[in-house]
CSV table of C-alpha atoms in Angstrom, one decimal:
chain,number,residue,atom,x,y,z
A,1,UNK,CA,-49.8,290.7,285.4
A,2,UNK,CA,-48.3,290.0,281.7
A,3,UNK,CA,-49.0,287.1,280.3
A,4,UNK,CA,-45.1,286.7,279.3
A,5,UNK,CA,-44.4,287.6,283.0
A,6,UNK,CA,-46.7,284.5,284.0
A,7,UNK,CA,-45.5,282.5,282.2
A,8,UNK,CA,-41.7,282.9,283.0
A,9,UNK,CA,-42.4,282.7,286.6
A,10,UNK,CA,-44.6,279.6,286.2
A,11,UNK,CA,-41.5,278.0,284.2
A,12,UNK,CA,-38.9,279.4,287.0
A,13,UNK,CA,-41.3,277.7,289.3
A,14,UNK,CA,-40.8,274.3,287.7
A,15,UNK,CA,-37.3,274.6,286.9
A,16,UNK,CA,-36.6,275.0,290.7
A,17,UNK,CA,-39.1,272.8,291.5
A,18,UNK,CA,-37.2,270.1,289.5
A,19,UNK,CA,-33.9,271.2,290.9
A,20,UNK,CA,-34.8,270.2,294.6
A,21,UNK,CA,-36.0,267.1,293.1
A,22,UNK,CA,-32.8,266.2,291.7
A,23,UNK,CA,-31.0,267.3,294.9
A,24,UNK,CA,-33.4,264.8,296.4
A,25,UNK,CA,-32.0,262.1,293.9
A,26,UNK,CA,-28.7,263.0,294.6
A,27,UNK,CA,-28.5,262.4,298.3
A,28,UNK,CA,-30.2,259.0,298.2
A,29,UNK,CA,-28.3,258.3,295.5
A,30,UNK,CA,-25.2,258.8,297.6
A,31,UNK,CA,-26.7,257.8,300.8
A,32,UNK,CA,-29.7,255.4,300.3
A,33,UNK,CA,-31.3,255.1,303.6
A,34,UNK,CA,-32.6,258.8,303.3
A,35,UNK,CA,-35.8,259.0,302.8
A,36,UNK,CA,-37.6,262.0,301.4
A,37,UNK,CA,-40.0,263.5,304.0
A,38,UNK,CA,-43.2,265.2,302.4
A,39,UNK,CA,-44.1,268.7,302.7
A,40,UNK,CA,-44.4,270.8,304.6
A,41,UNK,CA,-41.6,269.4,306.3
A,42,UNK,CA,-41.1,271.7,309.5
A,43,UNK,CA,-37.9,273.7,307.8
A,44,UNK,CA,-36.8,273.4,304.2
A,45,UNK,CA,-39.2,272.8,301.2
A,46,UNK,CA,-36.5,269.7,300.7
A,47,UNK,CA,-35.9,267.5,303.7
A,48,UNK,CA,-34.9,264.2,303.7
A,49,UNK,CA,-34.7,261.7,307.6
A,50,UNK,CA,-32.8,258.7,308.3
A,51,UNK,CA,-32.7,256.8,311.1
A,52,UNK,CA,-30.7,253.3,311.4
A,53,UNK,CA,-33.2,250.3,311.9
A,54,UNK,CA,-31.6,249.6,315.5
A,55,UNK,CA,-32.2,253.2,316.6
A,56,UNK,CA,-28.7,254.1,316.7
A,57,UNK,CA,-28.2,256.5,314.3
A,58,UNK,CA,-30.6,259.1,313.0
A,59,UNK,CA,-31.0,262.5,311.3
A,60,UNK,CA,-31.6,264.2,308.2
A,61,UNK,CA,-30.4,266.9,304.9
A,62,UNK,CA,-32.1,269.8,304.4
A,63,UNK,CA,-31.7,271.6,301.0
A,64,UNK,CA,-33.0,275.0,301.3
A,65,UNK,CA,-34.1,277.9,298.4
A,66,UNK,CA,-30.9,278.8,297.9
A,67,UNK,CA,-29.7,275.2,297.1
A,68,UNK,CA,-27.7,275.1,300.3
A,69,UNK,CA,-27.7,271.9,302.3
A,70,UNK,CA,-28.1,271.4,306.2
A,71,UNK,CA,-26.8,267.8,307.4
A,72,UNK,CA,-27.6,266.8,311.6
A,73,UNK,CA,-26.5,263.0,312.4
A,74,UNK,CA,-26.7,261.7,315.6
A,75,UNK,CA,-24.9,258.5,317.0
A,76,UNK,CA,-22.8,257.7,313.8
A,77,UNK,CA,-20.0,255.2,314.9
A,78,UNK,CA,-16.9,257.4,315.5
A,79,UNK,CA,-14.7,254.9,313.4
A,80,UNK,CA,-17.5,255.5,310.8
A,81,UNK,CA,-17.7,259.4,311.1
A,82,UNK,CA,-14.1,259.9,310.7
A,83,UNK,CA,-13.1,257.5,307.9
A,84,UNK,CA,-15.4,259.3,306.2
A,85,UNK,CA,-14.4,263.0,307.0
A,86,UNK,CA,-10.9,262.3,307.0
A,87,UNK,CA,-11.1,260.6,303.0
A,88,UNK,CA,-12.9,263.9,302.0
A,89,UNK,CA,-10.7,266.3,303.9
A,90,UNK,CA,-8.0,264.2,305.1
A,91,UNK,CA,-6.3,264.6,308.3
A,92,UNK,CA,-5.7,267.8,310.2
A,93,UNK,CA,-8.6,270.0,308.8
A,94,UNK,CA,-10.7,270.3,311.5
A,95,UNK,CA,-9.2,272.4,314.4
A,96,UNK,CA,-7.8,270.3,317.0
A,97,UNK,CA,-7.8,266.8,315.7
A,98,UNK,CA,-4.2,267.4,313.9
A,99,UNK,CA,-4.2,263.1,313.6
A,100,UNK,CA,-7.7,263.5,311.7
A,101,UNK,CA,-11.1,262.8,313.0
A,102,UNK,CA,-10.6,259.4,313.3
A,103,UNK,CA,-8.0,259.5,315.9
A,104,UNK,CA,-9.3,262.4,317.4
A,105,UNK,CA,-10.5,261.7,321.5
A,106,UNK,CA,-13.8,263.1,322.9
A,107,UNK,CA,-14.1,266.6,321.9
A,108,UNK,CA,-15.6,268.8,319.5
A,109,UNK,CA,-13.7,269.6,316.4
A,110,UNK,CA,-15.0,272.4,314.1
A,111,UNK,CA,-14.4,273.9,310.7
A,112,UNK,CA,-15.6,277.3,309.0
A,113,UNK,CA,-15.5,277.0,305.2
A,114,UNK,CA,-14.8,280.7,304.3
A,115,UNK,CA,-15.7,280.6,300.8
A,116,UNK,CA,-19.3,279.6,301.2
A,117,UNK,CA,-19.8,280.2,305.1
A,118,UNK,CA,-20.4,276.8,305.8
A,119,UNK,CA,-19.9,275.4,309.0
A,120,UNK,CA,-18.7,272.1,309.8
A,121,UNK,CA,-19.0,270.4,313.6
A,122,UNK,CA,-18.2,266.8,314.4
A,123,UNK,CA,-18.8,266.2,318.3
A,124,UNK,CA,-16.8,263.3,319.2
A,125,UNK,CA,-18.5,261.2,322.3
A,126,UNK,CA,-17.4,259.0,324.6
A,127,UNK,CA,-18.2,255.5,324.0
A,128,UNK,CA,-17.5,255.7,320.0
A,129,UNK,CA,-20.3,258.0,318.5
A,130,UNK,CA,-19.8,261.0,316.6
A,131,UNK,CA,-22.5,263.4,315.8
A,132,UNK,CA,-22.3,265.0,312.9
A,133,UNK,CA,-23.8,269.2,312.3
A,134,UNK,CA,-22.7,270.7,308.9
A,135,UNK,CA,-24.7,274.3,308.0
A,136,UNK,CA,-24.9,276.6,304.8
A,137,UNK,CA,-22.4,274.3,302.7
A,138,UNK,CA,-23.5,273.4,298.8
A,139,UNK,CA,-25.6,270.5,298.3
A,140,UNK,CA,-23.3,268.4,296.2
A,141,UNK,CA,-20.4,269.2,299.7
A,142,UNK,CA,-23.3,267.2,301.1
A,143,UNK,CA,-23.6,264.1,298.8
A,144,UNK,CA,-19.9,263.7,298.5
A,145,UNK,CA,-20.0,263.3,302.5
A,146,UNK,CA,-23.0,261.1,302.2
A,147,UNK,CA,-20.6,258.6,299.8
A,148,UNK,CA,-18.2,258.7,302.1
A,149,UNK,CA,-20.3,257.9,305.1
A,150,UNK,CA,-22.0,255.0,303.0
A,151,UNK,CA,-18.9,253.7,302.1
A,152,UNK,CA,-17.3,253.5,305.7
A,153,UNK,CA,-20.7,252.0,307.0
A,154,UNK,CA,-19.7,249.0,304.5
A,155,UNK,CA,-16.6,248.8,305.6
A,156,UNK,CA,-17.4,248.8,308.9
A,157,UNK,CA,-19.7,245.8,308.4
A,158,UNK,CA,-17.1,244.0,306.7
A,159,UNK,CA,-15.2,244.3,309.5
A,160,UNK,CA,-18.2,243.1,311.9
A,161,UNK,CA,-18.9,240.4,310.1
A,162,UNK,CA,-15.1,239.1,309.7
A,163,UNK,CA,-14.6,239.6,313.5
């Protein structure tokens, strides 16, 4: 091989490299409990797990090659799960929770972004958990969910501990 040819992969390499380190940042920026899993981590060269110190919520963000992000929750508190979709889409997005997520009933509510192919599921349980699957959406879709669902976690302890 060229040496100019090694040398331009060897600085792609580090350039993407550096990307997936700064999509790292950005989701425990946005949602500090993640916590970056080393490699190899079982799927995407980026994966980052959280899991809620009283076992009731878990899961984890995936950011693959192409800089798309994977998101699985389990066990988020419904009230949590849908103040947080409904800020960043507001109500009636998903299909069949016209009201919004967070007065939707036991159900699963989806949504196909047809821009980007990403698919967004929220599985509403009974008993007040949500689980949360988003696929093939863009990494910063991703961290501006994570906000959200940072912020309602706060508000929901403010409202715990005023109760």
């Amino acid at each position: 091989m060229q040496p100019h040819v090694e040398t331009a992969i060897r600085d792609w390499q580090q350039q993407f490299e550096e990307l997936q380190t700064s999509a790292a940042d950005m989701m425990q920026i946005a949602f500090p409990p993640l916590e970056v899993l080393q490699r190899p981590t079982g799927c995407c060269d980026t994966r980052l797990q959280w899991e809620e110190e009283n076992g009731e919520g878990s899961g984890y963000v995936c950011i693959d090659d192409f800089m798309q992000a994977t998101l699985q929750f389990e066990n988020v508190p419904h009230a949590v799960a849908g103040q947080a979709l409904d800020e960043v889409f507001g109500p009636s997005w998903f299909d069949g929770a016209a009201e919004g997520v967070q007065q939707a009933g036991a159900g699963v509510y989806y949504w196909t972004d047809d821009t980007n192919a990403a698919e967004w599921e929220v599985t509403v349980l009974p008993g007040g958990l949500a689980n949360l699957s988003i696929e093939y959406t863009n990494a910063p879709d991703i961290a501006t969910l994570l906000d959200s669902l940072r912020i309602a976690y706060e508000d929901q302890g403010k409202e715990d501990a005023a109760t």
